[in-house]
Short mmCIF file of C-alpha atoms in Angstrom, two decimals:
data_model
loop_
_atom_site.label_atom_id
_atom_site.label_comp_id
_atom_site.label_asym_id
_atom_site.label_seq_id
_atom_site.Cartn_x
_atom_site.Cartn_y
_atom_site.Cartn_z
CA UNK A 58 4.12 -24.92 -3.89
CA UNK A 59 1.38 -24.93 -6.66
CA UNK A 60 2.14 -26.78 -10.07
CA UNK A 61 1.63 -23.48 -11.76
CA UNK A 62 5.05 -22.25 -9.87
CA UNK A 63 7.07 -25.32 -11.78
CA UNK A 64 6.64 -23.73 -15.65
CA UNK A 65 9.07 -21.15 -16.46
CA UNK A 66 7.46 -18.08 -17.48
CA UNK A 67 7.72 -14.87 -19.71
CA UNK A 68 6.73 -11.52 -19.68
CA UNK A 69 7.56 -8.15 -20.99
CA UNK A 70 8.81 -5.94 -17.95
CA UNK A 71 8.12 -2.59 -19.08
CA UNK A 72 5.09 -0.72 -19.41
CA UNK A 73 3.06 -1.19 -22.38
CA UNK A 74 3.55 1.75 -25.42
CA UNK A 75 6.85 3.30 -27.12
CA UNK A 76 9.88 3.58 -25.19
CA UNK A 77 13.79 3.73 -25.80
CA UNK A 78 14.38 0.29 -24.43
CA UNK A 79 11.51 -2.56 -23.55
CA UNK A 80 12.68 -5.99 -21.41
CA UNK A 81 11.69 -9.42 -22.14
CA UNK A 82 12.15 -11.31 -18.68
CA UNK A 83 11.97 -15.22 -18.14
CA UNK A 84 12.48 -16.96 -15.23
CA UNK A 85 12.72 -20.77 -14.63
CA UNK A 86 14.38 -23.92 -13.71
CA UNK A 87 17.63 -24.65 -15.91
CA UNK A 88 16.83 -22.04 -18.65
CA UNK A 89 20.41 -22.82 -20.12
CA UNK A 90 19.23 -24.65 -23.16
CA UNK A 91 16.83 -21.91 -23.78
CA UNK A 92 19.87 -19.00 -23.80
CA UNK A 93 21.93 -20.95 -25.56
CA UNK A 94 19.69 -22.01 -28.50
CA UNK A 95 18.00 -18.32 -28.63
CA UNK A 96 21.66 -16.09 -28.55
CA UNK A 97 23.73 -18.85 -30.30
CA UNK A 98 25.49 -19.42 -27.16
CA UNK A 99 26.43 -19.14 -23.27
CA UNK A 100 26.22 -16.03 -21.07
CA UNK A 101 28.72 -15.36 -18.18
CA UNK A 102 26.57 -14.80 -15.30
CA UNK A 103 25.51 -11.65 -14.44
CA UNK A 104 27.72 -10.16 -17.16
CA UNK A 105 26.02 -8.12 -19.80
CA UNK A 106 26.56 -9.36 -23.45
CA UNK A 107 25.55 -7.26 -26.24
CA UNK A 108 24.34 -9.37 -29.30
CA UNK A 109 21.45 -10.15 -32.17
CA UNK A 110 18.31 -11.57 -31.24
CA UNK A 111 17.81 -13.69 -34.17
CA UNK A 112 14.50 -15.23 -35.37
CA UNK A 113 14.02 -18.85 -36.41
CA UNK A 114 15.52 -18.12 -39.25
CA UNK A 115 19.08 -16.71 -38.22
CA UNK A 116 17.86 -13.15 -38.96
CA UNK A 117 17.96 -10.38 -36.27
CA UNK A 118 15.00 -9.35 -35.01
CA UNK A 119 16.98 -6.54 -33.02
CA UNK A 120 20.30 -6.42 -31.14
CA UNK A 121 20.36 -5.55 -27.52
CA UNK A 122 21.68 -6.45 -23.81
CA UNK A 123 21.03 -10.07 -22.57
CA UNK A 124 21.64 -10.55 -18.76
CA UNK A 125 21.81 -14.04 -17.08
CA UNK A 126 21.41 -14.43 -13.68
CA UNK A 127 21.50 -18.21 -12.76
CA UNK A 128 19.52 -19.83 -9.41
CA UNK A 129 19.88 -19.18 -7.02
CA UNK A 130 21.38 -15.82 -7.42
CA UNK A 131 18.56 -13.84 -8.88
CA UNK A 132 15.39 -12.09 -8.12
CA UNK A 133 13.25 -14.80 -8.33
CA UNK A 134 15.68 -17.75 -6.88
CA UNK A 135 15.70 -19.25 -10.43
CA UNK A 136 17.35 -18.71 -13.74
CA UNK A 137 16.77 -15.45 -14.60
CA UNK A 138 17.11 -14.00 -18.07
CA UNK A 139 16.66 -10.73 -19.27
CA UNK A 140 16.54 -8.98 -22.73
CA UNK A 141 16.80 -5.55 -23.31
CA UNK A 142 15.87 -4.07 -26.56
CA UNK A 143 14.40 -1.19 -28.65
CA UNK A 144 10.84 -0.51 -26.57
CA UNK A 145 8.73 -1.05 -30.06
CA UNK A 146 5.86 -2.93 -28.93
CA UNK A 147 6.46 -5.04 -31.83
CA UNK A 148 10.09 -6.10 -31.54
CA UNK A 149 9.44 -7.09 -27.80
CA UNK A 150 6.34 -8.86 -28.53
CA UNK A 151 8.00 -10.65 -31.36
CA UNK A 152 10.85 -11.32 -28.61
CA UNK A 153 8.29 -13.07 -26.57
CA UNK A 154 7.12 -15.53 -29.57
CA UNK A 155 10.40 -16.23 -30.40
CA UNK A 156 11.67 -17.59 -27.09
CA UNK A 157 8.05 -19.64 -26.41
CA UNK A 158 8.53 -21.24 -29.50
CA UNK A 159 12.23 -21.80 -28.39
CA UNK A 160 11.04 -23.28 -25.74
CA UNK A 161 8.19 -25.93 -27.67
CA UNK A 162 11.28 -27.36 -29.74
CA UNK A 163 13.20 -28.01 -26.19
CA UNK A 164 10.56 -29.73 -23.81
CA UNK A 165 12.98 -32.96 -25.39
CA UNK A 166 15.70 -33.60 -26.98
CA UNK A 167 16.66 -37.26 -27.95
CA UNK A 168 13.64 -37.81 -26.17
CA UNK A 169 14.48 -36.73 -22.70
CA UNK A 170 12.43 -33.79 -21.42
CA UNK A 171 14.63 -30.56 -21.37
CA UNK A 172 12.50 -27.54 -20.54
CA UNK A 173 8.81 -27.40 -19.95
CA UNK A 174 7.10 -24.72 -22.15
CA UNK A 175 7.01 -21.39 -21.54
CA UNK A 176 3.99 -19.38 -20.44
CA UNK A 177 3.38 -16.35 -20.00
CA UNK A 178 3.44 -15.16 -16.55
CA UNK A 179 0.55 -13.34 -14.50
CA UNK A 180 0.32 -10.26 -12.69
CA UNK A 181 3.29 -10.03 -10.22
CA UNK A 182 4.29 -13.57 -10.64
CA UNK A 183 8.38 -12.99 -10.41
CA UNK A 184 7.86 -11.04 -7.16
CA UNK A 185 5.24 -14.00 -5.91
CA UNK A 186 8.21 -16.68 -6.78
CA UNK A 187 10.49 -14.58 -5.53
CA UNK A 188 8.85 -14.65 -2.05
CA UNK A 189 7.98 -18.66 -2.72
CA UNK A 190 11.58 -19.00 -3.02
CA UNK A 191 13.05 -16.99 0.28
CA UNK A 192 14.24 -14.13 -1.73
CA UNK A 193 12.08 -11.39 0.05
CA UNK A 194 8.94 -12.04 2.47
CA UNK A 195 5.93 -10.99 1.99
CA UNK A 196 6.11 -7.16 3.34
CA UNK A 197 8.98 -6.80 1.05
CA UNK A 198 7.24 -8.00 -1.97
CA UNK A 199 4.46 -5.47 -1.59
CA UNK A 200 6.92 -2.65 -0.91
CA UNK A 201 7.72 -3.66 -4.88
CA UNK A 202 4.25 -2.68 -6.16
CA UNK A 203 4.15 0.50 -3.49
CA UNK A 204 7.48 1.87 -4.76
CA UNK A 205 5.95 1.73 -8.42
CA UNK A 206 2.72 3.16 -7.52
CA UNK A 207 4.42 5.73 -4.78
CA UNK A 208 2.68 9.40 -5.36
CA UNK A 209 4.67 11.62 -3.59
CA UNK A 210 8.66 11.22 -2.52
CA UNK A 211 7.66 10.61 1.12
CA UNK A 212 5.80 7.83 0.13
CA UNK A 213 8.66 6.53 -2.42
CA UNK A 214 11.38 6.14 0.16
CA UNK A 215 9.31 4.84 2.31
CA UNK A 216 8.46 1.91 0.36
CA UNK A 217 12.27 1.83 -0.49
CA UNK A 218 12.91 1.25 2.87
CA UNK A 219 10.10 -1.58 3.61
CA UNK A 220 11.86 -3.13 0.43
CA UNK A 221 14.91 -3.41 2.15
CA UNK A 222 13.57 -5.14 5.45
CA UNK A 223 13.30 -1.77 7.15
CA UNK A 224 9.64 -2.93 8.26
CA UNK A 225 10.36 -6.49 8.36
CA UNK A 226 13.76 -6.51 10.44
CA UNK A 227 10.86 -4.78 13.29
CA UNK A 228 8.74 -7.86 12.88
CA UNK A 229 11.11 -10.01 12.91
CA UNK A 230 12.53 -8.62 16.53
CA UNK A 231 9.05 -8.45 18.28
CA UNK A 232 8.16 -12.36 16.58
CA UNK A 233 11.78 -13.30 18.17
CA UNK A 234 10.60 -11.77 21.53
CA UNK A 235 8.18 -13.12 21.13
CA UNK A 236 9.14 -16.79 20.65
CA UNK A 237 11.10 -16.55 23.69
CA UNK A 238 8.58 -15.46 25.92
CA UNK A 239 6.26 -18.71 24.59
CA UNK A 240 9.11 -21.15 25.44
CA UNK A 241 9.07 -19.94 28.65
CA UNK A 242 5.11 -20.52 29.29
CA UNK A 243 5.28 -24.13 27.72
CA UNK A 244 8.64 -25.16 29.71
CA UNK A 245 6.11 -24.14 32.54
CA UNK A 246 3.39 -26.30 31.32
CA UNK A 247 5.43 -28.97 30.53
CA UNK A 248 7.12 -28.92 34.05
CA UNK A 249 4.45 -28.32 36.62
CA UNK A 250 6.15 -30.01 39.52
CA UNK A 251 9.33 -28.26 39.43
CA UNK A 252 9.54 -26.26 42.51
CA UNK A 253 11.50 -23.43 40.31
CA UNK A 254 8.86 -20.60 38.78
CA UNK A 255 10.17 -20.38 35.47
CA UNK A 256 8.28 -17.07 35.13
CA UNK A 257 9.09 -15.22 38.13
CA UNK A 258 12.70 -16.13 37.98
CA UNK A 259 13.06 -15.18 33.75
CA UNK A 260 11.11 -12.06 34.43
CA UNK A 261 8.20 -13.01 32.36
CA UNK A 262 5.88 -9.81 33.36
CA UNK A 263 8.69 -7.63 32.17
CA UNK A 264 9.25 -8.97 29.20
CA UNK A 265 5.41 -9.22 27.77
CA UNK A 266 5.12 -4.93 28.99
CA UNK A 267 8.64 -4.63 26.81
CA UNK A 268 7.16 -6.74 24.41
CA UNK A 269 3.67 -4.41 24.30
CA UNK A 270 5.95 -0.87 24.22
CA UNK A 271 8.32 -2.51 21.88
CA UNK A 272 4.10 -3.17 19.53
CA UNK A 273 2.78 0.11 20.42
CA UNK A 274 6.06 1.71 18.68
CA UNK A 275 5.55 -0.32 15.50
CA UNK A 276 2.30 0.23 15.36
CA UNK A 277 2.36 3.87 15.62
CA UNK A 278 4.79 3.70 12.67
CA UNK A 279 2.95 1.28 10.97
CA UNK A 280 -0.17 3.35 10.55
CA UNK A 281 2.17 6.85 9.42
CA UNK A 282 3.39 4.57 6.86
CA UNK A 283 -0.45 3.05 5.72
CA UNK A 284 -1.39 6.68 5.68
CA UNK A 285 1.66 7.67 3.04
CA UNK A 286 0.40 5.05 1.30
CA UNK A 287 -3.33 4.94 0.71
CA UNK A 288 -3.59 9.14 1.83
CA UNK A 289 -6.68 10.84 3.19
CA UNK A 290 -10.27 11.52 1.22
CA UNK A 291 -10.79 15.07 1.64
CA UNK A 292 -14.00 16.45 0.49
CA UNK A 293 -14.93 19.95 -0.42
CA UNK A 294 -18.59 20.35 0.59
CA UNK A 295 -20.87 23.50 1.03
CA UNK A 296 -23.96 25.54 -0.23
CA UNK A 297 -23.41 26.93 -3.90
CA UNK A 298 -20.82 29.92 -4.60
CA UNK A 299 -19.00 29.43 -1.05
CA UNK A 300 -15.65 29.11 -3.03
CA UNK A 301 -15.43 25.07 -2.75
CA UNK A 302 -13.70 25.08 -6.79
CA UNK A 303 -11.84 28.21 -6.25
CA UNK A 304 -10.10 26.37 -2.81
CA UNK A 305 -9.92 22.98 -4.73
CA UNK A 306 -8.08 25.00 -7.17
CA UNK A 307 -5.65 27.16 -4.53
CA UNK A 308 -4.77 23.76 -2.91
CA UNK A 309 -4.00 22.21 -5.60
CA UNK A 310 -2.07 25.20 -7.46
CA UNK A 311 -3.73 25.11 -10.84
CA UNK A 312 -6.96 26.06 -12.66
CA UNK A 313 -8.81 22.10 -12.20
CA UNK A 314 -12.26 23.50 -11.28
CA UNK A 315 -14.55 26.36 -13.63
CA UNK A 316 -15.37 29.01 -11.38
CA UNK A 317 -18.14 31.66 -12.08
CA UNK A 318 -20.44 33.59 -10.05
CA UNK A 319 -23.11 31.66 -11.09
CA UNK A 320 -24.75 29.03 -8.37
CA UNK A 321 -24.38 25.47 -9.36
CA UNK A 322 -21.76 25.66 -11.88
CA UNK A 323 -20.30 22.31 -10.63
CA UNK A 324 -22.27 20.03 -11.29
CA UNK A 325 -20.39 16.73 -10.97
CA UNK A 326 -17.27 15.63 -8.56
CA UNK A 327 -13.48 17.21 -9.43
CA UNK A 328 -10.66 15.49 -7.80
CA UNK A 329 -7.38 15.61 -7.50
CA UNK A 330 -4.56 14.60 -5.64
CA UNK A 331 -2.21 16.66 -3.87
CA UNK A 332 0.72 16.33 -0.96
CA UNK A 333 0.83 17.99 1.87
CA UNK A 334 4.35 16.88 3.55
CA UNK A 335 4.67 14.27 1.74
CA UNK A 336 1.25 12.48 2.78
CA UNK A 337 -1.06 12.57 -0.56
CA UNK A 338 -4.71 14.43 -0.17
CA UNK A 339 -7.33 13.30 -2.78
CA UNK A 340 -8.93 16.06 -2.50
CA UNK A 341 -12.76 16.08 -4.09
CA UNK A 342 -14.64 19.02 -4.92
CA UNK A 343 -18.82 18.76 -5.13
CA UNK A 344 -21.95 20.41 -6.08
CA UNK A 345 -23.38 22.54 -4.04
CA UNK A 346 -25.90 21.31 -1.66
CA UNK A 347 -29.39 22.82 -2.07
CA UNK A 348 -32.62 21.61 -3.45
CA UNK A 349 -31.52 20.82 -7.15
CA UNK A 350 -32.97 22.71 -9.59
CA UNK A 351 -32.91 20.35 -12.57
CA UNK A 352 -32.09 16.51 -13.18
CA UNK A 353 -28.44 16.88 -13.72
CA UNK A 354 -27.48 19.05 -10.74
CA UNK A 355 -29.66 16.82 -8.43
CA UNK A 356 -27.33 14.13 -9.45
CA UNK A 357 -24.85 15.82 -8.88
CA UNK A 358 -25.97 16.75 -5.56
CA UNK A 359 -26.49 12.92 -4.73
CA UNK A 360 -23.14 12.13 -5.96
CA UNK A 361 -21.62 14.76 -3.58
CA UNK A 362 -23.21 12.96 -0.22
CA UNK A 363 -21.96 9.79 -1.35
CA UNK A 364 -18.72 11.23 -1.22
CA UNK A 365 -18.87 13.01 1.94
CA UNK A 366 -20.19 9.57 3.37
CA UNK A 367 -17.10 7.78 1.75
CA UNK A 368 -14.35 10.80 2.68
CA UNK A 369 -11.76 10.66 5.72
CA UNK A 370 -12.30 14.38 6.76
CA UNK A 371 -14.80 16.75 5.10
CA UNK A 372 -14.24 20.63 4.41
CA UNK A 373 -17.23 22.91 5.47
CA UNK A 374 -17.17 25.62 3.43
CA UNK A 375 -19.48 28.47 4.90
CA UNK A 376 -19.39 32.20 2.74
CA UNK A 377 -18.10 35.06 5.53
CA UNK A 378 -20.00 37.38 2.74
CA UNK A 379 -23.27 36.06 3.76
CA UNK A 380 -23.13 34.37 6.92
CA UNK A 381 -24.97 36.54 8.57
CA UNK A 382 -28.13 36.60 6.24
CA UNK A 383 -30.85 34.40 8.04
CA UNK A 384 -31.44 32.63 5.35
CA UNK A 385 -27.89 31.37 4.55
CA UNK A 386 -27.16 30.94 8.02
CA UNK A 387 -30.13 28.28 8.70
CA UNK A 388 -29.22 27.01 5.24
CA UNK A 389 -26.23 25.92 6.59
CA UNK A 390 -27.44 25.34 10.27
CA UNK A 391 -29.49 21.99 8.26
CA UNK A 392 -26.48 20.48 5.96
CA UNK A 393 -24.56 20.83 9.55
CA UNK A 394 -27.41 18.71 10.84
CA UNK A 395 -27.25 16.49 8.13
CA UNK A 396 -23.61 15.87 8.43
CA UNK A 397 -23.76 15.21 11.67
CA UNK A 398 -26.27 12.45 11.61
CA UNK A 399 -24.32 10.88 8.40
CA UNK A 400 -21.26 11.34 9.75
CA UNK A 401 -21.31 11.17 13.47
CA UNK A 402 -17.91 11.87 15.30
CA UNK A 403 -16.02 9.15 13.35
CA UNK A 404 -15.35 11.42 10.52
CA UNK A 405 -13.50 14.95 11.18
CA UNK A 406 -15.67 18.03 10.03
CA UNK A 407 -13.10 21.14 9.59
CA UNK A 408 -15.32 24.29 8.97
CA UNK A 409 -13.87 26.37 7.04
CA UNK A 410 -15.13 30.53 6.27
CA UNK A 411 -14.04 31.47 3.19
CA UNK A 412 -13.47 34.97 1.77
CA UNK A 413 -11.66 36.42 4.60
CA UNK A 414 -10.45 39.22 2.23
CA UNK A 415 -13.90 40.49 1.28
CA UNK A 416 -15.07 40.99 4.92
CA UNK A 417 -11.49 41.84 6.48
CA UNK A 418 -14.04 43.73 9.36
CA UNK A 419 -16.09 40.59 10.55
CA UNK A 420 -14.48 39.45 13.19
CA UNK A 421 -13.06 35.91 13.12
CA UNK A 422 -15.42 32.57 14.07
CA UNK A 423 -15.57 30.80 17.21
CA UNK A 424 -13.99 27.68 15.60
CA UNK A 425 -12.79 26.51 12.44
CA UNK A 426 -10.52 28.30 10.14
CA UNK A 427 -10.77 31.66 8.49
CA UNK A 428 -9.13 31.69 5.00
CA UNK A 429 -9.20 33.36 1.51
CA UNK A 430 -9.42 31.01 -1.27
CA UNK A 431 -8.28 34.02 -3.85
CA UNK A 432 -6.03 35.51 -2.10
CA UNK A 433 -4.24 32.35 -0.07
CA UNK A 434 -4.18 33.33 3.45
CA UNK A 435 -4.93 30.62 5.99
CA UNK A 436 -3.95 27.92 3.27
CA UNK A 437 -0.95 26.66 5.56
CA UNK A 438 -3.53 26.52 8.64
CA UNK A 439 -5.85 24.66 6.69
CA UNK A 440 -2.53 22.20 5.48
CA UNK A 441 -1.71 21.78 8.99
CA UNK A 442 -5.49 20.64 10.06
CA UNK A 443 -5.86 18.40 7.50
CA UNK A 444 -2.38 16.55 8.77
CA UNK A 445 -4.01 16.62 12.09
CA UNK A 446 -7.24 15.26 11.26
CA UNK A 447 -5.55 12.49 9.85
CA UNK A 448 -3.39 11.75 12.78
CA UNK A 449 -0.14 12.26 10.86
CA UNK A 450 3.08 13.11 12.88
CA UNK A 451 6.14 13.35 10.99
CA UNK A 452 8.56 10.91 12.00
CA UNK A 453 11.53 11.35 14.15
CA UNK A 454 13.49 8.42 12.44
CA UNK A 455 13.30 6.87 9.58
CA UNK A 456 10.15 5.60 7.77
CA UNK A 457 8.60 2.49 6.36
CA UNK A 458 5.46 2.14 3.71
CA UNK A 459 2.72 -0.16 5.30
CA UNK A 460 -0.74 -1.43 4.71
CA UNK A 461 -3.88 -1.34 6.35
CA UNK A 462 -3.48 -5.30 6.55
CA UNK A 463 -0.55 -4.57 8.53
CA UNK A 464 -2.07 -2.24 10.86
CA UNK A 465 -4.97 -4.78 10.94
CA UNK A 466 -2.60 -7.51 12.05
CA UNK A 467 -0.75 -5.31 14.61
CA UNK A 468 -4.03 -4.79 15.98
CA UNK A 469 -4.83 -7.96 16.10
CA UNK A 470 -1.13 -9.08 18.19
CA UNK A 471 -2.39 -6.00 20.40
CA UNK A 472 -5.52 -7.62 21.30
CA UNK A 473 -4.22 -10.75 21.66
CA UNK A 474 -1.28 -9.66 23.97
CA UNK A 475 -3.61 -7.55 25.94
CA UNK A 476 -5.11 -10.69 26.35
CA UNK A 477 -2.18 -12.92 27.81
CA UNK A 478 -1.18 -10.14 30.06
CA UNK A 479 -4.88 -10.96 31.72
CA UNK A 480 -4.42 -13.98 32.24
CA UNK A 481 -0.52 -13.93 32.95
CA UNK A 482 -2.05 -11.98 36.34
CA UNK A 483 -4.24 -15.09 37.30
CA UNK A 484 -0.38 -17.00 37.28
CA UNK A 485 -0.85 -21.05 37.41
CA UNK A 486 -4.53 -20.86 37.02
CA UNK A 487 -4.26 -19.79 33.60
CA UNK A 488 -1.03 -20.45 31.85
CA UNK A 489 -2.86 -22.74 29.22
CA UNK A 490 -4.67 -19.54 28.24
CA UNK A 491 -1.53 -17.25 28.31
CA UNK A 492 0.30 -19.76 25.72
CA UNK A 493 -2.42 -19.86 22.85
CA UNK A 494 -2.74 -15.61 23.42
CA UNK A 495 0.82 -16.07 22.63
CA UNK A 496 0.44 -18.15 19.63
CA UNK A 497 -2.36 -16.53 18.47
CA UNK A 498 -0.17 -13.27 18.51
CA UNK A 499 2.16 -14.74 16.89
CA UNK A 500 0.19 -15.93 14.47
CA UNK A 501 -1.08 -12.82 13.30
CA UNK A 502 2.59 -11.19 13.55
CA UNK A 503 3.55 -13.51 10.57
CA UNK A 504 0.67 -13.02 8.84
CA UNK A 505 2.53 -9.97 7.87
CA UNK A 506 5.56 -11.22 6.56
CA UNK A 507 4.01 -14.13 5.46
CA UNK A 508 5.28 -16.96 7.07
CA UNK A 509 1.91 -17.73 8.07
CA UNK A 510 -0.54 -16.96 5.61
CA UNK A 511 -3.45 -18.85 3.00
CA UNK A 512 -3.48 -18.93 -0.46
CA UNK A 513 -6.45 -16.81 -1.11
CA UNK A 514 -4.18 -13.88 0.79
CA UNK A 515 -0.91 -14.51 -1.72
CA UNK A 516 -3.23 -14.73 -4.27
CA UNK A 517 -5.35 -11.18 -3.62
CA UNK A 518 -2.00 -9.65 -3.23
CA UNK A 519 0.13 -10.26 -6.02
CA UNK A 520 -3.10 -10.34 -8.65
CA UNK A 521 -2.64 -6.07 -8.17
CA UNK A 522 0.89 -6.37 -9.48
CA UNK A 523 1.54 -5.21 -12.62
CA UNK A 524 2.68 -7.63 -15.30
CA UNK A 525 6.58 -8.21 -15.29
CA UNK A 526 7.03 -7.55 -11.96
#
C-alpha cells in the first residue's frame, strides 16, 4: 500500500453550492482522539448523536448529526466519521479547518505521536481505500461513480446491482472454474509418469466448453451493460432543410434546435441526450452538408464530419419533397459516397426520408425508414433501429452496469481460452502451452475485479471520482 494511504483524510461529501445539509467525512486509523477532542466527547458506534460543532474557542460553529463508524466496520475499513450540517459552503468549509487543525495539536501528546495530520483527500480516495482495504473490489468501486453519474433509470439500477457484486459474484464463478481447471493441467505436468490421465478421467474438454458458454454469457451481458453506460453517438446528418433540427427536436420532445425554412440555419452542432429503453442516445444534430457559403457555416460544415467520423450510427436524412429533383438526388448520391469511404461498414448508416406527410402519394423507399419529423409517424421505427444498430437486446434477467475495460478484458479471457482449447486438442504435446493460456486468462479475468491489476490502472480510475466519494 502507498504511504499516501497511511494519513487520515478529509473531505466534504456533498456537492459543492447551497444545500439543506452538507457532510464533512474523515476517515483514518484510530480517529478517537480526534472525535473526542472536536465533539467534547465519545460517540457510540454507528449511533447518531446530535450536538454543537464548536470552534477552538468553545463556540458553535453549527449543530448537526455526527456518525462514528469504527474499523473495521465502515466504508472504508477504517474509522469513519461523519458530520452532517447546514449545506452553507461556509459552515462546512469552516468544519474542515476546524478538525485539520484538531488534528495538528494531536500528532503528540506528552510526546508520543497520536494522530498524523489530516489532509485532504483526492478524487475518490474513500472508495480507492475502501477497495485497498477488502471492503468492495474493484468492479464494485466503479459501480459507485456509475450510480452517481447514471442518466437514465436503466442505467441506475444497473450500477446498483454491479455495486452489490451482481457483476462480480459472475467473475468470481468463471475465475473459480477456472482455477480448477488449471490445477488439473499442472497436477498433469507435475506428474507425467502416472499412468492415470488426469484430464480424460476429470473431464477436462468439458469443462473448458462449460467454461467458454459459461464467458460467452457474461460477455454478452457485459457489453448490454457498457452500452447503458457510455450510450450510443447518434448523428443527425443531411443536405440543408431535410428536417435534421426539426427530428433532433421530435426525438428529443422539446424545442432544442431553431428551425426555419431557410437553408443553413444551423450552423454549429446541437446535442442532446435522450433514452430510448432505458439505453441513453446522444443524439447530435449538424449543418447541412453543401459547399459553405461563408466562413462560419463552412465551419460548421467541418465540425459536422468530424462528428459523423466520431458517431456510433449516423442518421441520413434525405427530403421525400425533393428526392426526385436530379439535382438533390445526385446531391445526395455524393455525401452517400463520402460516407461510405469515411465510414466504411464499421459504422451503421440508417437512411432516413423525412416528410412522409407532405408526399403521403410517393410510394415508400426501397430501404431505410419513412417518417414525419412534424407530425411523428415512424418515430418508434426509427427508436427501434437505433436499439438495433447498437446491438442492444433487453435483458431477460437481471442487469449489471459494465465498462468497456470489462468487455476489453472478457475479450481478452476469450482469446486466451480459445487459445488453450487449441492446444488442449494436441493433448501431452502441449500441456505447457494450455497452462499459461490458462493463466493468462485468468489473469485478465482479475484484472476486472482487481485482484490483479498496476497502479497506473487504480490510479486512472479513481482520479474520475468525484471528491468525497
Amino acid at each position: 500500500m502507498l504511504s499516501r494511504h497511511h494519513d487520515p483524510i478529509i473531505a466534504i461529501a456533498t456537492a459543492p453550492g447551497r444545500g439543506a445539509v452538507g457532510i464533512v467525512r474523515l476517515s483514518g486509523k484510530n480517529l478517537a482522539p480526534l472525535v473526542h477532542a472536536l465533539l467534547g466527547r465519545d460517540l457510540r458506534a454507528r449511533e447518531a448523536t446530535y450536538l454543537p460543532f464548536c470552534d477552538a474557542s468553545g463556540a458553535p460553529i453549527d449543530q448537526g448529526l455526527a456518525l462514528y463508524f469504527p474499523a473495521p466496520h465502515s466504508f472504508t475499513g477504517e474509522d469513519v466519521l461523519e458530520l452532517q450540517a447546514h449545506g452553507g459552503p461556509v459552515v462546512l468549509q469552516l468544519l474542515v479547518a476546524r478538525c485539520m487543525a484538531l488534528s495538528q495539536d494531536l500528532r503528540t501528546v506528552d510526546s508520543q505521536p497520536v494522530l498524523p495530520g489530516l489532509r485532504l483527500a483526492q478524487p475518490g480516495e474513500f472508495s480507492e481505500r475502501a477497495f485497498l482495504n477488502d471492503k468492495i473490489d474493484l468492479a464494485q468501486a466503479e459501480a459507485i461513480a456509475d450510480l452517481i453519474d447514471a442518466s437514465t433509470e436503466a442505467a441506475a439500477r444497473s450500477a446498483t446491482a454491479s455495486l452489490s457484486g451482481a457483476f462480480s459474484k459472475q467473475v468470481h464463478g468463471l475465475r473459480d472454474a477456472l482455477v480448477r481447471l488449471r490445477m488439473l493441467v499442472e497436477a498433469t505436468l507435475d506428474f507425467p509418469e502416472e499412468e492415470i490421465d488426469f484430464l480424460q478421467r476429470a473431464d477436462a474438454q468439458g469443462q473448458l466448453e462449460r467454461l467458454q458458454a459459461a464467458l460467452q454469457t457474461l460477455q454478452q451481458q457485459a457489453t448490454q451493460g457498457a452500452l447503458l453506460r457510455e450510450g450510443i453517438q447518434v448523428v443527425i446528418a443531411g443536405q440543408p432543410n431535410a428536417g435534421k433540427s426539426s427530428l433532433l427536436n421530435a426525438l428529443a420532445g422539446a424545442e432544442l434546435a431553431i428551425v426555419t425554412p431557410i437553408a443553413g440555419t444551423t450552423r454549429d452542432k446541437v446535442e442532446q441526450t435522450i433514452q430510448i429503453q432505458g439505453v441513453p442516445v446522444h443524439v447530435v444534430d449538424t449543418a447541412g452538408l453543401r459547399e459553405g457559403q461563408d466562413a462560419v457555416e463552412k465551419i460548421g460544415i467541418a465540425r459536422a464530419w468530424d462528428a459523423i467520423e466520431a458517431a456510433d450510427a449516423v442518421l441520413f436524412l434525405h427530403d421525400l419533397t425533393r428526392c426526385e429533383h436530379a439535382e438533390y438526388a445526385a446531391d445526395d448520391a455524393r455525401i452517400a459516397a463520402t460516407l461510405a469511404d469515411k465510414l466504411g461498414r464499421q459504422v451503421p448508416v440508417i437512411d432516413i426520408w423525412n416528410k412522409a406527410d407532405a408526399v403521403e402519394d410517393i410510394p415508400p423507399p426501397a430501404s431505410g425508414i419513412r417518417l414525419s419529423a412534424k407530425t411523428g409517424a415512424g418515430l418508434d421505427t426509427l427508436r427501434s433501429a437505433l436499439l438495433q444498430a447498437a446491438g442492444w437486446q433487453a435483458p431477460a434477467g437481471g442487469m449489471f452496469m459494465a465498462r468497456e475495460r470489462h468487455v476489453q478484458a472478457l475479450r481478452s479471457v476469450d482469446a486466451h481460452l480459445l487459445q488453450a482449447a487449441l492446444h488442449l486438442a494436441q493433448s501431452a504435446q502441449a500441456l505447457d502451452l494450455l497452462a499459461e493460456e490458462l493463466r493468462l486468462a485468468q489473469n485478465a479475468l482479475n484484472e476486472i475485479t482487481g485482484a490483479f491489476s498496476s497502479d497506473d490502472l487504480l490510479g486512472v480510475i479513481f482520479s474520475s471520482f468525484c471528491i468525497g466519494k
